């Protein structure tokens, strides 16, 4: 079976880049990306490629190559479904904010809506691919919806979780470590559908990197891959607290640990805490599933990864307050960075939001500079926490478009995102224009601390005793 027409429901951080790369690498396949959000679709269709809704290095070039040729963005979801032989569901699956499982379980309402819409619209057999991250055994729920419409249409359901990381999405898609395809491996129809999807990825990835498993292993592997990655960050962050008390240096410890080839160097960068739309959500979901199945110890084990991450964010904010003589009321504190990591405009669950919220509680005056995040997004992030009124958030948080202006007259600078440009600033100039003593809190350990100390800064960093 050779696929000629794909529809992807959800034009977000996953749907957009993933489909752009599939369209780029498979010019003979028509790829329609559809979304209920008209603004998002308009942004994907904007002539000016700098206005794409997502900032990702290399994405503009891929979209420029494929858009209008075989890549299309539209709000006509029904047409997209009707025409496609293969439909990807790539909608958001946030943590539930209400009812049973509130604050823990994944909210599957958007996925369910997609399944119902597919069931209503489809008149021919389709392959439905779960691209969203979903709790193990969700494919059964989707199957129940699709198989009970009674219109004779047959559906194959595949799980094909996405492993891209933001900021490196295009590169991750071009050079994926592996692609995971879960399906009904026990039946000929199931295997045929899995092979059809494998053939798409085989346009640019070696066959041995395309793994086929049963559908439940695929669903669970995605949740656990994120849990393992987040666990590494929480492990190194736990040690950073110990380093600060013992004069061990976290970067030296990370290098020493990571030199063991069984452990490896990656994902051992101590920080103010992990953010992003996936880690916390997926671990909470894993914890919820374990608890629901009576696996209390397993649930507690994974929950600790989140507890440690919350501790790290709070510890960083408390460190700022303590260093500034336990009072920051009215003091200007400049944030360099708001995004949850460099090279993305995404701020979901960014550590910066929680550190800001904590400092605003102590009546600090926060001035933020981030090269890619828009001011409305920063205010929306703070307002979402509901800690204080929108008016107060606007009064005490100022968004700046120039880093030097942002730092002028400040008592302290806190680095919240590891944007490369921060390393290249004229730090002497910044120092000259700050109040003295001039403090720097490097939440990403990216600056040249020795140099800053030489200039006269008082430096505090993660996992460093100075
Ligand atoms: P997102 O919020 O950026 O995008 C989701 C899009 O789906 C939105 O544009 C929304 O308008 C649209 N949508 C919601 N319901 C719809 C419906 N019924 N019909 C049409 N469109 C609808 O989310 P995302 O970051 O792309 O994540 C999508 C999924 O991929 C999630 O399950 C997430 O866990 C998973 N994932 C995300 C990442 C990541 O780095 N962001 C990586 C791997 C996996
Ligand atoms: C993650 C997974 O890496 C990806 O495979 C999955 O598909 C989606 O979730 P993402 O959240 O986009 O990707 O970025 P990632 O690079 O994993 O970083 C997550 C957070 O951890 C960021 O806040 C980052 O700054 C932080 N981090 C990461 C560290 O603090 N230290 C590290 O060593 C690595």
Tab-separated table of N, CA and C and ligand atoms in Angstrom, residues 162-168 172 178 222 225-226 229 233 236-237 266-279 282 340-342 351 418 444, ligand 2:
chain	number	residue	atom	x	y	z
A	162	UNK	N	5.963	11.074	18.766
A	162	UNK	CA	7.012	11.938	18.219
A	162	UNK	C	8.079	12.202	19.294
A	163	UNK	N	9.340	12.080	18.890
A	163	UNK	CA	10.433	12.254	19.858
A	163	UNK	C	11.220	13.546	19.650
A	164	UNK	N	10.764	14.410	18.745
A	164	UNK	CA	11.528	15.641	18.500
A	164	UNK	C	11.570	16.488	19.766
A	165	UNK	N	12.651	17.247	19.914
A	165	UNK	CA	12.726	18.231	20.995
A	165	UNK	C	12.635	19.606	20.350
A	166	UNK	N	12.006	20.542	21.047
A	166	UNK	CA	11.888	21.882	20.485
A	166	UNK	C	13.261	22.552	20.464
A	167	UNK	N	13.424	23.432	19.494
A	167	UNK	CA	14.721	24.101	19.341
A	167	UNK	C	15.648	23.342	18.406
A	168	UNK	N	15.405	22.020	18.298
A	168	UNK	CA	16.196	21.190	17.380
A	168	UNK	C	15.259	20.304	16.553
A	172	UNK	N	16.165	16.984	14.482
A	172	UNK	CA	15.711	15.725	15.107
A	172	UNK	C	14.868	14.908	14.128
A	178	UNK	N	15.343	7.091	16.223
A	178	UNK	CA	14.428	5.998	15.861
A	178	UNK	C	13.043	6.581	15.627
A	222	UNK	N	6.739	6.121	24.759
A	222	UNK	CA	6.823	7.579	24.658
A	222	UNK	C	6.791	8.218	26.046
A	225	UNK	N	10.075	7.401	27.828
A	225	UNK	CA	11.266	8.085	27.294
A	225	UNK	C	11.356	9.471	27.938
A	226	UNK	N	10.238	10.176	27.983
A	226	UNK	CA	10.256	11.503	28.600
A	226	UNK	C	10.547	11.417	30.093
A	229	UNK	N	14.298	10.941	30.552
A	229	UNK	CA	15.064	12.161	30.269
A	229	UNK	C	14.916	13.156	31.421
A	233	UNK	N	17.636	14.999	34.410
A	233	UNK	CA	17.782	16.418	34.773
A	233	UNK	C	17.547	16.579	36.279
A	236	UNK	N	20.656	15.319	38.242
A	236	UNK	CA	21.814	16.230	38.277
A	236	UNK	C	21.448	17.485	39.076
A	237	UNK	N	20.197	17.911	38.995
A	237	UNK	CA	19.789	19.086	39.773
A	237	UNK	C	19.791	18.793	41.275
A	266	UNK	N	25.112	13.342	27.599
A	266	UNK	CA	23.957	14.179	27.271
A	266	UNK	C	22.951	14.251	28.417
A	267	UNK	N	22.229	15.374	28.447
A	267	UNK	CA	21.143	15.543	29.418
A	267	UNK	C	21.615	15.530	30.869
A	268	UNK	N	22.822	16.053	31.086
A	268	UNK	CA	23.331	16.168	32.459
A	268	UNK	C	23.657	17.623	32.768
A	269	UNK	N	22.975	18.537	32.087
A	269	UNK	CA	23.255	19.958	32.316
A	269	UNK	C	22.341	20.455	33.431
A	270	UNK	N	22.979	20.793	34.540
A	270	UNK	CA	22.207	21.276	35.676
A	270	UNK	C	21.592	22.634	35.338
A	271	UNK	N	20.399	22.878	35.835
A	271	UNK	CA	19.689	24.106	35.445
A	271	UNK	C	18.729	24.540	36.540
A	272	UNK	N	18.056	25.644	36.256
A	272	UNK	CA	17.039	26.164	37.177
A	272	UNK	C	15.814	25.238	37.226
A	273	UNK	N	15.809	24.223	36.389
A	273	UNK	CA	14.692	23.269	36.387
A	273	UNK	C	14.181	23.071	34.974
A	274	UNK	N	13.714	21.868	34.684
A	274	UNK	CA	13.215	21.633	33.333
A	274	UNK	C	11.826	22.231	33.159
A	275	UNK	N	11.555	22.647	31.912
A	275	UNK	CA	10.222	23.126	31.555
A	275	UNK	C	9.791	22.419	30.286
A	276	UNK	N	8.897	23.080	29.552
A	276	UNK	CA	8.419	22.482	28.303
A	276	UNK	C	7.071	21.837	28.504
A	277	UNK	N	6.399	21.603	27.392
A	277	UNK	CA	5.012	21.127	27.473
A	277	UNK	C	4.935	19.636	27.770
A	278	UNK	N	6.069	18.938	27.739
A	278	UNK	CA	5.982	17.472	27.776
A	278	UNK	C	6.368	16.819	29.111
A	279	UNK	N	7.549	17.154	29.627
A	279	UNK	CA	8.084	16.365	30.748
A	279	UNK	C	7.101	16.266	31.924
A	282	UNK	N	3.746	14.509	31.019
A	282	UNK	CA	3.832	13.072	30.751
A	282	UNK	C	4.162	12.280	32.019
A	340	UNK	N	11.362	28.163	27.574
A	340	UNK	CA	11.753	27.047	28.454
A	340	UNK	C	13.103	26.460	28.087
A	341	UNK	N	13.594	26.795	26.873
A	341	UNK	CA	14.953	26.447	26.463
A	341	UNK	C	15.313	27.357	25.298
A	342	UNK	N	16.565	27.306	24.865
A	342	UNK	CA	16.943	28.205	23.769
A	342	UNK	C	16.372	27.724	22.432
A	351	UNK	N	10.602	27.412	33.480
A	351	UNK	CA	11.004	27.713	34.862
A	351	UNK	C	10.881	29.208	35.133
A	418	UNK	N	19.016	29.506	28.158
A	418	UNK	CA	20.435	29.454	27.752
A	418	UNK	C	20.667	29.990	26.339
A	444	UNK	N	21.547	28.843	34.236
A	444	UNK	CA	21.851	27.893	33.162
A	444	UNK	C	23.334	27.569	33.073
B	2	LIG	C1	11.358	16.694	25.289
B	2	LIG	C2	12.089	15.441	24.806
B	2	LIG	O1	13.493	15.697	24.783
B	2	LIG	C3	11.610	15.057	23.424
B	2	LIG	O2	12.218	13.834	23.025
B	2	LIG	C4	10.099	14.883	23.460
B	2	LIG	O3	9.620	14.560	22.180
B	2	LIG	C5	9.431	16.145	23.965
B	2	LIG	O4	9.962	16.490	25.253
B	2	LIG	P1	11.583	19.303	24.833
B	2	LIG	O5	10.762	19.431	26.053
B	2	LIG	O6	11.168	20.010	23.598
B	2	LIG	O7	11.720	17.760	24.419
B	2	LIG	O8	13.096	19.777	25.141
B	2	LIG	P2	14.292	19.103	25.962
B	2	LIG	O9	15.531	19.375	25.214
B	2	LIG	O10	14.023	17.714	26.320
B	2	LIG	O11	14.350	19.993	27.283
B	2	LIG	C6	13.338	19.928	28.272
B	2	LIG	C7	13.722	20.793	29.449
B	2	LIG	O12	14.817	20.210	30.174
B	2	LIG	C8	14.177	22.198	29.055
B	2	LIG	O13	13.666	23.131	29.978
B	2	LIG	C9	15.682	22.115	29.149
B	2	LIG	O14	16.285	23.357	29.389
B	2	LIG	C10	15.842	21.159	30.333
B	2	LIG	N1	17.135	20.464	30.341
B	2	LIG	C11	17.425	19.570	29.355
B	2	LIG	C12	18.037	20.701	31.357
B	2	LIG	O15	17.781	21.485	32.265
B	2	LIG	N2	19.229	20.021	31.356
B	2	LIG	C13	19.559	19.124	30.396
B	2	LIG	O16	20.647	18.544	30.470
B	2	LIG	C14	18.631	18.901	29.349
